[in-house]
Amino acid sequence: MTIDVARDPKPTYQALRDAGRARRTVGMFGSAVIASGRQAVDEIFRYPEVYSSAAHAGRLGNVRPLIPIEYDPPEQRKYRKLINPIFTPQAIERWEEPVRKLVHDLIDGFAGAEEIDFSRQFSIPLPSQIFLTLLGLPLDDLPTFLRLKDGIVRPAVLLGLPVNHPDVAALKARTAQEIYAYYDEVLDEREREPRDDLLSHLISTEIDGETLTREELLDICFLFLTAGLDTVSASLDTFMAYLAENPERRAEVVADPGNIDKVVEELLRWESPVMLVSRVAMADTDLVGCPVHRGDEVYVYLGSANLDEEELADAGEVRFDRTTNRHIAFGGGVHRCLGSHLARMELRVVLREWHARIPHYRIRPGARLDFTPGVRSIGSFPMLLGKGDD
């Protein structure tokens, strides 16, 4: 996966589907299967006992499986039962006002400017600030949070090395130990002095009459740091790049803020900020006519499945009036993103508040936006504010 493909993956997605909505290939770890059609992807999500997420444990430098994403049922279910109530739509309502304040604080920081770097000044810091707030941690920890996140999520980019270089693995391992130490100290503080925050809630919650062990708490916190930050940043980057390049669609958002829920869902489908996820086959099987062998890496192309014309006849059109939108930008099945409702709330608040204050913006002429492969965030996003040649 290259930067050029990440910038505009749709032709690649189409080529993948045209070659077969599930087909064999050779991947980074040996024999593999590419699933690019919606039917194939849905089948993978439907059978976690065949297509395992747990088999990937440890690839982020973590010494134990991350909870709950690197567990398969039945163990995974007990952890989801514990964590899901924290992230229901009703539970996250209380955080909408703090998120709105963080959005306005960031906008206030560049109010009156003619040009900003949207990524560095907004889409990168905002999700981390939100999580710091949810966890009851000081916003002054933002630089530490971002450094630890990048050391796990984009170590190859930081070092300028191939992803399979030994130094990349070493950086992930060192960063993982820092993450454990950081949260270990915070958890000590919360056990001494509980607060009204997510960490204190996790410490006091019980599974089958027992509280979580320290290792379990650390493994949940590790996932919070690595899974929910870049994905929201990438969503903001791709949304705003699309709207900056399509002023007539941006005008629709400005004119009808009451329709922002549908805008968010359609842009999640259209942009699919997380291009793909992967699984490991635990048994020989057949995937919509493609043979799958035990041990195969299975690449699940969410972005391609979201554009599959066999699933949605007008999948190649962006429509902000869809009454039904069955996209899988957040994955599917038992491992569907547990923070999807929080992410949706963040995206809705940003689109509503941003366009109320900054209805006109565009990409700086001549600027090239480089999207990171895999999770389509933008390293630098030069954006001109104010009315131009819209």
mmCIF file of C-alpha atoms in Angstrom, residues 8 16 21 37 48 53 66 87 121 166-168 176 224 234 255 266 271 279 302 316 327 351 353 356 360 365 379 390:
data_model
loop_
_atom_site.group_PDB
_atom_site.id
_atom_site.type_symbol
_atom_site.label_atom_id
_atom_site.label_comp_id
_atom_site.label_asym_id
_atom_site.label_seq_id
_atom_site.Cartn_x
_atom_site.Cartn_y
_atom_site.Cartn_z
ATOM 1 C CA ASP A 8 -7.063 8.092 -3.913
ATOM 2 C CA LEU A 16 -9.307 -5.471 -6.509
ATOM 3 C CA ARG A 21 -14.028 -10.118 -4.552
ATOM 4 C CA GLY A 37 -16.257 -7.422 -1.831
ATOM 5 C CA PRO A 48 -14.581 -14.901 14.247
ATOM 6 C CA SER A 53 -8.277 -11.306 15.531
ATOM 7 C CA LEU A 66 -4.938 -5.940 23.934
ATOM 8 C CA PHE A 87 -19.433 3.821 25.018
ATOM 9 C CA GLN A 121 -3.412 22.464 14.530
ATOM 10 C CA PRO A 166 14.330 -4.406 13.236
ATOM 11 C CA ASP A 167 14.649 -0.809 14.479
ATOM 12 C CA VAL A 168 10.920 -0.303 13.902
ATOM 13 C CA ALA A 176 5.024 -0.086 24.697
ATOM 14 C CA PHE A 224 -7.442 3.239 24.152
ATOM 15 C CA ALA A 234 -7.928 10.358 9.686
ATOM 16 C CA ALA A 255 -26.882 25.353 4.853
ATOM 17 C CA GLU A 266 -21.918 9.025 4.011
ATOM 18 C CA GLU A 271 -13.716 7.887 2.485
ATOM 19 C CA ARG A 279 -7.412 -11.518 10.341
ATOM 20 C CA LEU A 302 -13.283 -2.066 4.365
ATOM 21 C CA GLY A 316 -19.945 5.469 -6.648
ATOM 22 C CA HIS A 327 -21.312 1.032 5.694
ATOM 23 C CA LEU A 351 -18.660 19.415 11.372
ATOM 24 C CA GLU A 353 -19.234 23.793 15.055
ATOM 25 C CA ALA A 356 -20.844 27.508 11.856
ATOM 26 C CA HIS A 360 -15.256 28.834 3.683
ATOM 27 C CA PRO A 365 -3.226 25.868 -4.273
ATOM 28 C CA GLY A 379 0.791 14.559 7.945
ATOM 29 C CA ASP A 390 -15.154 28.681 -3.934
#
